[in-house]
PDB file of C-alpha atoms in Angstrom:
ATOM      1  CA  UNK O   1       0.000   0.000   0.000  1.00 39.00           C
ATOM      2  CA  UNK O   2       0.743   3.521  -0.719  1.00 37.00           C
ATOM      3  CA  UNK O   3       0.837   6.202   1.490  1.00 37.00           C
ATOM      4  CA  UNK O   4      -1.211   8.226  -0.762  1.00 38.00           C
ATOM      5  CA  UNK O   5      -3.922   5.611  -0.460  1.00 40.00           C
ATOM      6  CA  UNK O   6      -4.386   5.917   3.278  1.00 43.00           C
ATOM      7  CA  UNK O   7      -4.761  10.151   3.318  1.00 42.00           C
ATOM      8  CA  UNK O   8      -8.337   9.507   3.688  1.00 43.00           C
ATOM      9  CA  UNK O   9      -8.754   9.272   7.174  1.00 44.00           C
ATOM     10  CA  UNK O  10      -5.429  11.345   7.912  1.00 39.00           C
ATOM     11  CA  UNK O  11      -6.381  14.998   5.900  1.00 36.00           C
ATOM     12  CA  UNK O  12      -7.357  17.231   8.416  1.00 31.00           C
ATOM     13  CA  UNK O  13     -10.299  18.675   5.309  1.00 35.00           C
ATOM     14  CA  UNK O  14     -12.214  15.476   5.868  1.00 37.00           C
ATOM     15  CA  UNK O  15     -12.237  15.366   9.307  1.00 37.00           C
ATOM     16  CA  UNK O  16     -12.098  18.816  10.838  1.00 33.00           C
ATOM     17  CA  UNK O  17     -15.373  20.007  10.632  1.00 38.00           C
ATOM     18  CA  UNK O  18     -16.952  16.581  12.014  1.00 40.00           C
ATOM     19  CA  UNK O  19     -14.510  17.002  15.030  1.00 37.00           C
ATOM     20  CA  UNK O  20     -15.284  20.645  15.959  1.00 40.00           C
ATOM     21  CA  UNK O  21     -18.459  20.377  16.101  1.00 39.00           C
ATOM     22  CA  UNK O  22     -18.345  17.162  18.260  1.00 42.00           C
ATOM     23  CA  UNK O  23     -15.543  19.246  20.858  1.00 38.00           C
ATOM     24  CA  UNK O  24     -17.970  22.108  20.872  1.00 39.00           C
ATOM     25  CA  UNK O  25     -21.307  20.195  21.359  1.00 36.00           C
ATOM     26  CA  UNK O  26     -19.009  18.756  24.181  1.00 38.00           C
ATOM     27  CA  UNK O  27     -17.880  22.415  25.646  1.00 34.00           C
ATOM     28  CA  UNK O  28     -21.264  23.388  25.462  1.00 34.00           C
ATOM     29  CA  UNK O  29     -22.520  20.738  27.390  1.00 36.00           C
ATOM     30  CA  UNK O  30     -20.330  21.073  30.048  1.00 36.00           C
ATOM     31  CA  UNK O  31     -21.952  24.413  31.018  1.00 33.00           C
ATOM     32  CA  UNK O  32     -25.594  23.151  30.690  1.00 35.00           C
ATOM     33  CA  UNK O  33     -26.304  24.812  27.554  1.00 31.00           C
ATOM     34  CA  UNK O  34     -27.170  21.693  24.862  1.00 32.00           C
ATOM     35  CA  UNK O  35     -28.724  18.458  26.253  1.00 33.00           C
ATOM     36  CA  UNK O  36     -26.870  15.401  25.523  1.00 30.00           C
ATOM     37  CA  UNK O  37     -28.894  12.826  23.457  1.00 32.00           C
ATOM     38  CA  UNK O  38     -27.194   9.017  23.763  1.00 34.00           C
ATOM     39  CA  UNK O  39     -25.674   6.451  25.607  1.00 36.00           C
ATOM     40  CA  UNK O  40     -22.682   7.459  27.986  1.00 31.00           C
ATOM     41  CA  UNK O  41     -20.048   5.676  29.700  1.00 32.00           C
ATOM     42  CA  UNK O  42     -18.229   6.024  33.049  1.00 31.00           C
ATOM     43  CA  UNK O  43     -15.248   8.194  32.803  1.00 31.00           C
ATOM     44  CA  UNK O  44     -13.757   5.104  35.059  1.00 30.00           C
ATOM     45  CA  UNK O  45     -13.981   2.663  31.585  1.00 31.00           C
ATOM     46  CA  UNK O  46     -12.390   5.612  29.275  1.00 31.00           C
ATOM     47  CA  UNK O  47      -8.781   4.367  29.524  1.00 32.00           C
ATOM     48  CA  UNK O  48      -6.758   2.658  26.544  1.00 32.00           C
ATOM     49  CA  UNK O  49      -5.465  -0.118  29.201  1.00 32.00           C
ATOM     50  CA  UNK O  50      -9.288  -1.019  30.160  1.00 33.00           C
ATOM     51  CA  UNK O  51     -10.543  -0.731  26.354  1.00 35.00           C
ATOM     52  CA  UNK O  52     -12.600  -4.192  26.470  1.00 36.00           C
ATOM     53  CA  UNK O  53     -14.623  -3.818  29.671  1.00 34.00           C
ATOM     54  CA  UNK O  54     -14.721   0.265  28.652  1.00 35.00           C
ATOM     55  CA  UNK O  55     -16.894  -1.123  25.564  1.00 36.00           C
ATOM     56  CA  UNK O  56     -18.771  -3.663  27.342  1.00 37.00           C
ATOM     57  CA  UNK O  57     -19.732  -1.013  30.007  1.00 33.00           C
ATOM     58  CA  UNK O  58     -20.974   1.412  27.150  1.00 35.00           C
ATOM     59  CA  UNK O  59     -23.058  -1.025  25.630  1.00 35.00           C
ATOM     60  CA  UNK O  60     -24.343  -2.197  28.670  1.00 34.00           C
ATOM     61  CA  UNK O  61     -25.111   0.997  29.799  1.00 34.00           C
ATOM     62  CA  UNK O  62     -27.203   1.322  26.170  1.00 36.00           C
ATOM     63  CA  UNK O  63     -29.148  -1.902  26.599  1.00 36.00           C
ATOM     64  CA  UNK O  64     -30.070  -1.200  29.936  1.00 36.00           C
ATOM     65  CA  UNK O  65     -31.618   2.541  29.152  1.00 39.00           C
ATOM     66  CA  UNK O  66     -29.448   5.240  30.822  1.00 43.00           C
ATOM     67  CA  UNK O  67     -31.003   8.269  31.881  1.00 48.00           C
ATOM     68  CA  UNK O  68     -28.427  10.004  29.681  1.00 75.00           C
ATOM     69  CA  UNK O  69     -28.314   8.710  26.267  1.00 89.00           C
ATOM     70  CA  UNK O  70     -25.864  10.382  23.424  1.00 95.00           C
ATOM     71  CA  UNK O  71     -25.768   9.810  19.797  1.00 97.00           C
ATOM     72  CA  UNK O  72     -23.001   7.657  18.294  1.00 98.00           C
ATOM     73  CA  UNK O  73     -20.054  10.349  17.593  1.00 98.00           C
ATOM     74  CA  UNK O  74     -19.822  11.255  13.729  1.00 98.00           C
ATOM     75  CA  UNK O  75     -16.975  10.564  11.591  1.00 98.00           C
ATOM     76  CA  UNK O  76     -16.069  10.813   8.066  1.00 96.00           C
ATOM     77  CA  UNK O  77     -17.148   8.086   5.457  1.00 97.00           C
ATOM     78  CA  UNK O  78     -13.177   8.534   3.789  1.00 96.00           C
ATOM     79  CA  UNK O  79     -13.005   8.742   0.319  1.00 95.00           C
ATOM     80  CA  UNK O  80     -13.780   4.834  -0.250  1.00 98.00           C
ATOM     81  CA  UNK O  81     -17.597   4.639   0.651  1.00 98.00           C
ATOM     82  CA  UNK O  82     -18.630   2.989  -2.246  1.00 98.00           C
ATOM     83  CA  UNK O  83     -22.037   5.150  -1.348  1.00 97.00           C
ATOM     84  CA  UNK O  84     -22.213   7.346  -4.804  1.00 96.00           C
ATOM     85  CA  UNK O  85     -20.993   9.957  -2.957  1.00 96.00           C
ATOM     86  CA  UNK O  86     -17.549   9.457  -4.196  1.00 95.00           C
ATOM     87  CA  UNK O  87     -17.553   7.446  -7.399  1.00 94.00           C
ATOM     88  CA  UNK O  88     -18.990   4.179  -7.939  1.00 96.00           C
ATOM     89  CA  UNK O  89     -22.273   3.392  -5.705  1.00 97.00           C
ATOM     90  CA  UNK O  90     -22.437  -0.639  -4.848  1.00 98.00           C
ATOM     91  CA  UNK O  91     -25.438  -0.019  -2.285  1.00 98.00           C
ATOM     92  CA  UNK O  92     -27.787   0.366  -6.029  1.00 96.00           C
ATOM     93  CA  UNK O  93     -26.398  -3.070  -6.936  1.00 97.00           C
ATOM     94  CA  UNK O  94     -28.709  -6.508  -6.557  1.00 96.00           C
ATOM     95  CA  UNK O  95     -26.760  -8.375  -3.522  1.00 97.00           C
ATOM     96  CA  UNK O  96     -25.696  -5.796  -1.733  1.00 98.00           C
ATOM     97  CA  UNK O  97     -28.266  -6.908   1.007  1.00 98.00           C
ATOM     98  CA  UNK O  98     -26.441  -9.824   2.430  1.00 98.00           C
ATOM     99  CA  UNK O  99     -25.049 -10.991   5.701  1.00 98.00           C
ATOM    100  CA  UNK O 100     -21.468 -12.407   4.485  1.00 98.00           C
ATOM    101  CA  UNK O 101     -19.182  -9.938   3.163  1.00 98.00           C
ATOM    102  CA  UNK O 102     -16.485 -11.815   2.995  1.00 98.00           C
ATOM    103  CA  UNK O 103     -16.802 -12.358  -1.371  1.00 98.00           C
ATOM    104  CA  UNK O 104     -17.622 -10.428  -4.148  1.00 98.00           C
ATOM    105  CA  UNK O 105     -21.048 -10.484  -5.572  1.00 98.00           C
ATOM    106  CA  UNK O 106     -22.570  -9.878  -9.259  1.00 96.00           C
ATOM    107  CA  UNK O 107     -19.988 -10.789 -12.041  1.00 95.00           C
ATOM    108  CA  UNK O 108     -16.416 -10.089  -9.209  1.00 96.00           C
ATOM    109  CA  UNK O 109     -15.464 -13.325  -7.512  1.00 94.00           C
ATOM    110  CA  UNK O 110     -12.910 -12.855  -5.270  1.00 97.00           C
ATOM    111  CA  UNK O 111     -12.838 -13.279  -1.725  1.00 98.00           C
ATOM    112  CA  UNK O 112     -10.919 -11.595   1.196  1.00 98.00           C
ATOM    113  CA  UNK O 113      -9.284 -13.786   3.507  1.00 98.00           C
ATOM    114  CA  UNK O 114      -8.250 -13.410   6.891  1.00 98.00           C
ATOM    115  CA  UNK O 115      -9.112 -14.442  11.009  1.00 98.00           C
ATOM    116  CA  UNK O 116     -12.649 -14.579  10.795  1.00 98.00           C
ATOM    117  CA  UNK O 117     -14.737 -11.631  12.440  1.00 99.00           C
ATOM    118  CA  UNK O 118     -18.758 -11.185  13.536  1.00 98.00           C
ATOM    119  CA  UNK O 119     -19.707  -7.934  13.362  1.00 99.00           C
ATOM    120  CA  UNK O 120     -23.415  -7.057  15.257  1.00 98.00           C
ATOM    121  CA  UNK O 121     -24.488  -3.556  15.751  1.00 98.00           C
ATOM    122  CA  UNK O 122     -27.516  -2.846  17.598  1.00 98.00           C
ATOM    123  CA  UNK O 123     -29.301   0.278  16.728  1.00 98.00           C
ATOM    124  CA  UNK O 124     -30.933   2.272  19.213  1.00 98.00           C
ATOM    125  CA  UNK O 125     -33.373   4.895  19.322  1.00 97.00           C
ATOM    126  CA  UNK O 126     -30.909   8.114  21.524  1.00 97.00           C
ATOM    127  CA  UNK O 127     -34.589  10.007  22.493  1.00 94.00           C
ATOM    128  CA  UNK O 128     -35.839   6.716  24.069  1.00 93.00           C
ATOM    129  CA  UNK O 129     -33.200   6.724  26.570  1.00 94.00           C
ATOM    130  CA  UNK O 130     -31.540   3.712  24.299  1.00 95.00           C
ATOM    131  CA  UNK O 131     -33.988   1.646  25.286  1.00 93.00           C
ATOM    132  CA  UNK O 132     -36.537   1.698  21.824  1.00 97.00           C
ATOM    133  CA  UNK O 133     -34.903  -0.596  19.026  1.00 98.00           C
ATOM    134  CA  UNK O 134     -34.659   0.725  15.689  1.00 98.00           C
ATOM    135  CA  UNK O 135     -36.347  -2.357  14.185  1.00 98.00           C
ATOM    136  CA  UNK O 136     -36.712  -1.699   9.906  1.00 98.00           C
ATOM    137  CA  UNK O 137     -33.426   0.799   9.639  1.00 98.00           C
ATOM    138  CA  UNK O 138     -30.299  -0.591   7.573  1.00 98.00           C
ATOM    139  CA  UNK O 139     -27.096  -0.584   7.926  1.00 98.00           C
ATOM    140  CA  UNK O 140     -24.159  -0.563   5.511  1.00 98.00           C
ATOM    141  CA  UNK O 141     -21.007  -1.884   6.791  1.00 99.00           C
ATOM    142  CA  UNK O 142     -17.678  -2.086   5.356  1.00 99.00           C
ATOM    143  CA  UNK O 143     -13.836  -2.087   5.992  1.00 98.00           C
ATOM    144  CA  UNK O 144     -10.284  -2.904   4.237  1.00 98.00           C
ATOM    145  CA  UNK O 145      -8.668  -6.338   3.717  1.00 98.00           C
ATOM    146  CA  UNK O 146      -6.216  -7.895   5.250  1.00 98.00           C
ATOM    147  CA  UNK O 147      -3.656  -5.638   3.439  1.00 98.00           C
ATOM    148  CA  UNK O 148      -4.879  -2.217   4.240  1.00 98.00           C
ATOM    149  CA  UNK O 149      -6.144  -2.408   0.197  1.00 98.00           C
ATOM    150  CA  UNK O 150     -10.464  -1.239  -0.234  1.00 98.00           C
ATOM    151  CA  UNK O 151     -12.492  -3.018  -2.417  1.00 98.00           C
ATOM    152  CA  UNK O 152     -13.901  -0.895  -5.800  1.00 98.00           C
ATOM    153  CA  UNK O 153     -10.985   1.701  -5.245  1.00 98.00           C
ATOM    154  CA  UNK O 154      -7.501   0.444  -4.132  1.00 98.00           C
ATOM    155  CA  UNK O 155      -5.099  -0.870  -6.955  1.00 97.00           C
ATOM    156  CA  UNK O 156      -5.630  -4.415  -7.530  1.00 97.00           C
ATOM    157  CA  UNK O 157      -9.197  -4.690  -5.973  1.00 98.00           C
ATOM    158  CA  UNK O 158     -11.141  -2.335  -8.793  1.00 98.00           C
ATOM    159  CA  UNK O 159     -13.246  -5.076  -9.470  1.00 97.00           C
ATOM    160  CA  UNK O 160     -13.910  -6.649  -6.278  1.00 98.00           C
ATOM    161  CA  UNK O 161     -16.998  -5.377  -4.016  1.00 98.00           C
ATOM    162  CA  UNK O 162     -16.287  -7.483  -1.035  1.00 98.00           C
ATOM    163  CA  UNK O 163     -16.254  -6.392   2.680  1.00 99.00           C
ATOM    164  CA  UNK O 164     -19.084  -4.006   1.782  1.00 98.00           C
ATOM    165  CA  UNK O 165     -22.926  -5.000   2.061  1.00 98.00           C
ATOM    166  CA  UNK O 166     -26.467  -4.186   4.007  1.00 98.00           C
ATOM    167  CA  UNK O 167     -29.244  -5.215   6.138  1.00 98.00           C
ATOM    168  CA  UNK O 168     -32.133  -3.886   7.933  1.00 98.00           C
ATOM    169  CA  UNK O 169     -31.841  -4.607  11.655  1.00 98.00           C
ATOM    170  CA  UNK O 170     -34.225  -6.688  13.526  1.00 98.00           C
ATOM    171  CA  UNK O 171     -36.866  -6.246  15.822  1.00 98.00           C
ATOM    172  CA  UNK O 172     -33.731  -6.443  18.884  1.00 98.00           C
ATOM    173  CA  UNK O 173     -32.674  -3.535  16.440  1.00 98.00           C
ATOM    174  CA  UNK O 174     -29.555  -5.641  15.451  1.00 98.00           C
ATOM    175  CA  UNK O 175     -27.529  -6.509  12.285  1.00 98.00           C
ATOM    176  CA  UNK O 176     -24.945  -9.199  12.196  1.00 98.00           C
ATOM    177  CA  UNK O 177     -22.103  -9.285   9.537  1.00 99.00           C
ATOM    178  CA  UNK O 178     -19.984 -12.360   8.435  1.00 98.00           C
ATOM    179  CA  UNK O 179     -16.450 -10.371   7.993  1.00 98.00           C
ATOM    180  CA  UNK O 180     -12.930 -11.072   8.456  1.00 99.00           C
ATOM    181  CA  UNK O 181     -10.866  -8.875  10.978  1.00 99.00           C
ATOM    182  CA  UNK O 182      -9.112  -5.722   8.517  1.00 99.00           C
ATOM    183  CA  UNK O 183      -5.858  -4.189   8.442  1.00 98.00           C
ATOM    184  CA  UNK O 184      -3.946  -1.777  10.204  1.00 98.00           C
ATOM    185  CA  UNK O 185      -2.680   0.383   7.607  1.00 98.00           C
ATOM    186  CA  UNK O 186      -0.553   3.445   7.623  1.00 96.00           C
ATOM    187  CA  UNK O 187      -2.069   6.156   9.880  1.00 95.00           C
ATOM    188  CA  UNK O 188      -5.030   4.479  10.811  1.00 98.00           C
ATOM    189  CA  UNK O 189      -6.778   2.670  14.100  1.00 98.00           C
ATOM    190  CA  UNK O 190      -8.420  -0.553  12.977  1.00 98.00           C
ATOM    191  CA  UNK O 191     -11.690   0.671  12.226  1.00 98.00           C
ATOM    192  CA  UNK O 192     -14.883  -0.526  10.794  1.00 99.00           C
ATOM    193  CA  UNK O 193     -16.597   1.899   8.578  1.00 98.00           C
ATOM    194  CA  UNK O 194     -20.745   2.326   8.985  1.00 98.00           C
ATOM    195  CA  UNK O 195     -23.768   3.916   8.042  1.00 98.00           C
ATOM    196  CA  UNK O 196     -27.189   3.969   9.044  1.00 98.00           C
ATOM    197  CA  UNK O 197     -30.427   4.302   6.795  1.00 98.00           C
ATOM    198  CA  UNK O 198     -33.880   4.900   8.259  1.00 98.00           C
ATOM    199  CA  UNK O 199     -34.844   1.844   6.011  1.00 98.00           C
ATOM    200  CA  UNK O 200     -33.780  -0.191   3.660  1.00 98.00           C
ATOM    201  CA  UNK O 201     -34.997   1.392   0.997  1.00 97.00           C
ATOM    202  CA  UNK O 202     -33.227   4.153   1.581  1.00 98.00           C
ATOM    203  CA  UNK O 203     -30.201   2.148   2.367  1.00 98.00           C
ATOM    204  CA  UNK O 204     -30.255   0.644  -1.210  1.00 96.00           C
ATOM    205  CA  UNK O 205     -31.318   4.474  -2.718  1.00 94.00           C
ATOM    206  CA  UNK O 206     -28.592   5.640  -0.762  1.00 92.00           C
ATOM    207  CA  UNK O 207     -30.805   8.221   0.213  1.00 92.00           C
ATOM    208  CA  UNK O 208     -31.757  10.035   3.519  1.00 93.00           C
ATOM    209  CA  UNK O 209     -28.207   8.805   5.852  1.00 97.00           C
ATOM    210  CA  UNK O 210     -29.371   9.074   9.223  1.00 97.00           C
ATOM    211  CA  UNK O 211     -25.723   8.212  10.939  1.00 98.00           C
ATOM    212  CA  UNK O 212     -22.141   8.102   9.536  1.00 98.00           C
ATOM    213  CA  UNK O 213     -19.497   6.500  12.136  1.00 98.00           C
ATOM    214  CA  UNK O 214     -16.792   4.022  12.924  1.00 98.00           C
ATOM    215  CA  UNK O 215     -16.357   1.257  14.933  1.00 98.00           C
ATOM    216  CA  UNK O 216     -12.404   0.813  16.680  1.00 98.00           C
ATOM    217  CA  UNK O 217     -11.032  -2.362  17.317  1.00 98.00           C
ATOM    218  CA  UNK O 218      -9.773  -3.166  20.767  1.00 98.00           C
ATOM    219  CA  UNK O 219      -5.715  -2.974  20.522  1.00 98.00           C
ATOM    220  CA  UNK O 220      -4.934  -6.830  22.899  1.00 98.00           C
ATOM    221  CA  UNK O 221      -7.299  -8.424  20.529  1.00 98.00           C
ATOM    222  CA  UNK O 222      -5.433  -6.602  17.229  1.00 98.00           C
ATOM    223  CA  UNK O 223      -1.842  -7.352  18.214  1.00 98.00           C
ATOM    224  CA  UNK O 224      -3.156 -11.469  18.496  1.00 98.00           C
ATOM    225  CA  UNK O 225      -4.271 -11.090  15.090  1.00 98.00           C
ATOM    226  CA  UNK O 226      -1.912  -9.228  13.589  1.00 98.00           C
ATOM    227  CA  UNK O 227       0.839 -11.832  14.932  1.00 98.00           C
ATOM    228  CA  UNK O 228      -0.769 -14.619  12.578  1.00 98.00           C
ATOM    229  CA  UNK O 229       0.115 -15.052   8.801  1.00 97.00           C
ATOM    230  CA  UNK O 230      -0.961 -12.738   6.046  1.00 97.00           C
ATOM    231  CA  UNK O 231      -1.169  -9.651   8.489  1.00 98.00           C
ATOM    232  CA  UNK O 232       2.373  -8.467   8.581  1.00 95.00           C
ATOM    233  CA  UNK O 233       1.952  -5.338   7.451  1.00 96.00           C
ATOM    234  CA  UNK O 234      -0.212  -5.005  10.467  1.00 98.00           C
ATOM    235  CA  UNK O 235       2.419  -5.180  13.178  1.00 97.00           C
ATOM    236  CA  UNK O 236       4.787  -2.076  12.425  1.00 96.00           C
ATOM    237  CA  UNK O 237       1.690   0.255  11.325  1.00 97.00           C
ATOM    238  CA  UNK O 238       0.499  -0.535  14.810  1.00 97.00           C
ATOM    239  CA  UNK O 239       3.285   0.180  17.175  1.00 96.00           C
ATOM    240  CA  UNK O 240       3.380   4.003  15.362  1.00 96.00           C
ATOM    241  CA  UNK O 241      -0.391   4.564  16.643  1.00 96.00           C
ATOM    242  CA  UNK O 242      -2.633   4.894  19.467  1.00 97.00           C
ATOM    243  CA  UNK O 243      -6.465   5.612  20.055  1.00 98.00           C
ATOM    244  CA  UNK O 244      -5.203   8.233  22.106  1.00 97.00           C
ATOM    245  CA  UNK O 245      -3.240   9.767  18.880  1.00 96.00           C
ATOM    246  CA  UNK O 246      -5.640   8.702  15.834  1.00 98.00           C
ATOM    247  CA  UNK O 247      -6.973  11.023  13.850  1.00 95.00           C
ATOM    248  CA  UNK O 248     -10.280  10.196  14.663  1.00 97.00           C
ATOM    249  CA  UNK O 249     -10.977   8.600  17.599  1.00 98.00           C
ATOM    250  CA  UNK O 250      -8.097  10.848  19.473  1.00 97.00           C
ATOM    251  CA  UNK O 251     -10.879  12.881  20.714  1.00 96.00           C
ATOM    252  CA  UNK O 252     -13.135  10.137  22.289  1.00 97.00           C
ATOM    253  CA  UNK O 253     -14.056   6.926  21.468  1.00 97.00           C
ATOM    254  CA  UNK O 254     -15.802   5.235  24.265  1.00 96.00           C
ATOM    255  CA  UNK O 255     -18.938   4.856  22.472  1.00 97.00           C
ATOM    256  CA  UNK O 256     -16.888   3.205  19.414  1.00 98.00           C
ATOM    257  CA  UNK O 257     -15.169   0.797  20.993  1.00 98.00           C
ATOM    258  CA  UNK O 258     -16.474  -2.812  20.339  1.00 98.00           C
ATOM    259  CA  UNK O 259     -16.345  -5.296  22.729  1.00 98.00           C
ATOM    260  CA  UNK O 260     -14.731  -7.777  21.013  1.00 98.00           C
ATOM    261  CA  UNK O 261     -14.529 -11.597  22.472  1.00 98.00           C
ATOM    262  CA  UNK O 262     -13.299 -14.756  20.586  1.00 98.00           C
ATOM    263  CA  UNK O 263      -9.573 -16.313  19.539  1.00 98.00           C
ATOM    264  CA  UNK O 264      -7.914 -16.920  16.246  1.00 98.00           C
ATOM    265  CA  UNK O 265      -8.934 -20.389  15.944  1.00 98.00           C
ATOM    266  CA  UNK O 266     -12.803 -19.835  16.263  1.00 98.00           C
ATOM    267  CA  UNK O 267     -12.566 -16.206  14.579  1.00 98.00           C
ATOM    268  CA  UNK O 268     -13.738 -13.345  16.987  1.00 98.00           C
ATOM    269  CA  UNK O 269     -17.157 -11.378  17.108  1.00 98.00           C
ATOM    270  CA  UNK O 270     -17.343  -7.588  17.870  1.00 98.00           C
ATOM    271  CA  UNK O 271     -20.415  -5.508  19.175  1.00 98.00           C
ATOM    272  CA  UNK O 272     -21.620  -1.811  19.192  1.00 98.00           C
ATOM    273  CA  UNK O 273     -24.666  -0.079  20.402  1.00 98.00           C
ATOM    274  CA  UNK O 274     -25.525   2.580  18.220  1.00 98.00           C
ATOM    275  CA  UNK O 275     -27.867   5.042  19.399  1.00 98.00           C
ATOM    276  CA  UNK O 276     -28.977   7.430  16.563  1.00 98.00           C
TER     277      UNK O 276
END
C-alpha cells in the first residue's frame, strides 16, 4: 500500500469540521447549555489499558436505558464509501443486502481472507433513553482487507466489491455481519466503517443517511491477530499509533469501541450499540 492511499482518514479537510463540532457540542454541554442525546459511559472505563470492559460497560449501559443517552459520535465516510458519494455506488447493486461480506457479488469473484470476524451492531433509538430498538433501519457496513487495500478503489481490488454490504436490523434492532478482521494500515486505528439508513430502501437508494461513524477495534485483541500469517503489514503500522493519537478517535471513542470476544482459531465477534 501507498501512502497516498491511506490520506483519507489522515487529511485534516475530511475530518475537521466533524470534530469541531463534536468538541464544541461537548464544551457546550459542560456548562448546561445543549442536552446530551445518547448512551454514555463512566469516565472510570475511558482508559486505553481497560478498552474491552470500557466497551462492554458502554453497551451495557445502552441496553439497559441510561437516563443520559448520546448519539453515536460522527466521523467521516473517507473517500472509499462505495455510497455514490464518491464514485462508484455498490449499495444500487442486486446483492448488496447480504449478511457475508467476505466475497464479491454480481460478475467479481474474489474473496478476502483473513481471522474470521462477527460484526453485530444494535441500533438504538438516543430520544428513548436507548432503550426503543430501531427495528426496519439498515445498515451498511464495510472495511479494508487484510492488506490495508479497499475493495472498488484500491489498486488491484477495482473489481472486487467485497467487505461491503447491508441489512435492515431486527426487531432487537440488530444486524450481524460475516467479515474477516481488517488491516492496520498506515495512519489508521483498525476501524470498521458504517452507516445507518432509516430503512432499507433508503439504504439501497442511498438516500436520507441518518448516521455516519466508525467502529475501533480493541488494541490486545489486534496485536493477536496481527501476529498470525498474512497480516504483517499489520504489526509495524500498529506500534506508530494509538487511540489516544488517531486522527479520529483521538478525541473520544468510548462509544466506538467494540467489545470484542473470541480467539484466532474460532474467529472473533465484535459488538456496538448505536444510538442514533
Amino acid at each position: 500500500m501507498s501512502e497516498e492511499l491511506h490520506d483519507h482518514d489522515r487529511g485534516l479537510s475530511f475530518d475537521l469540521p466533524t470534530l469541531q463540532r463534536r468538541k464544541m457540542i461537548r464544551l457546550l454541554a459542560g456548562v448546561g447549555l445543549v442536552p446530551l442525546v445518547g448512551c454514555s459511559s463512566d469516565d472510570s472505563d475511558s482508559s486505553a489499558s481497560s478498552a474491552s470492559s470500557s466497551a462492554g460497560s458502554s453497551s451495557s449501559a445502552a441496553s439497559s436505558g441510561s437516563a443520559e443517552c448520546e448519539t453515536i459520535p460522527g466521523e467521516t465516510a473517507g473517500p472509499y464509501p462505495g455510497d455514490g458519494s464518491n464514485g462508484v455506488n455498490v449499495l444500487k447493486e442486486s446483492g448488496v443486502v447480504r449478511k457475508d461480506i467476505t466475497s464479491s457479488f454480481g460478475t467479481a469473484s474474489g474473496k478476502a481472507e483473513g481471522v474470521p470476524l462477527t460484526v453485530t451492531l444494535t441500533v438504538v433509538d438516543a430520544a428513548s433513553g436507548c432503550d426503543t430498538p430501531k427495528e426496519g433501519a439498515a445498515v451498511y457496513l464495510w472495511h479494508c482487507d487484510r492488506d490495508g487495500n479497499y475493495s472498488l478503489y484500491s489498486e488491484g481490488v477495482t473489481e472486487e466489491n467485497y467487505l461491503r454490504g447491508v441489512q435492515e436490523t431486527d426487531a432487537k434492532g440488530q444486524v450481524t455481519f460475516t467479515s474477516i478482521f481488517p488491516a492496520c494500515y498506515t495512519g489508521r486505528w483498525p476501524h470498521i466503517h458504517f452507516e445507518v439508513y432509516g430503512s432499507l430502501e433508503d439504504a439501497t437508494n442511498a438516500t436520507s443517511i441518518t448516521a455516519t461513524s466508525q467502529l475501533a477495534l480493541p488494541k490486545d485483541v489486534c496485536d493477536t491477530v496481527y501476529a498470525t500469517d498474512g497480516y504483517d503489514r499489520s504489526v509495524q503500522n500498529m506500534g506508530q499509533l494509538s487511540l489516544e493519537t488517531d486522527n479520529i478517535f483521538s478525541d473520544g471513542y468510548d462509544q466506538q469501541l467494540a467489545t470484542t470476544k473470541g480467539s484466532v482459531e474460532k474467529g472473533y465477534t465484535a459488538t456496538l450499540t448505536v444510538p442514533v
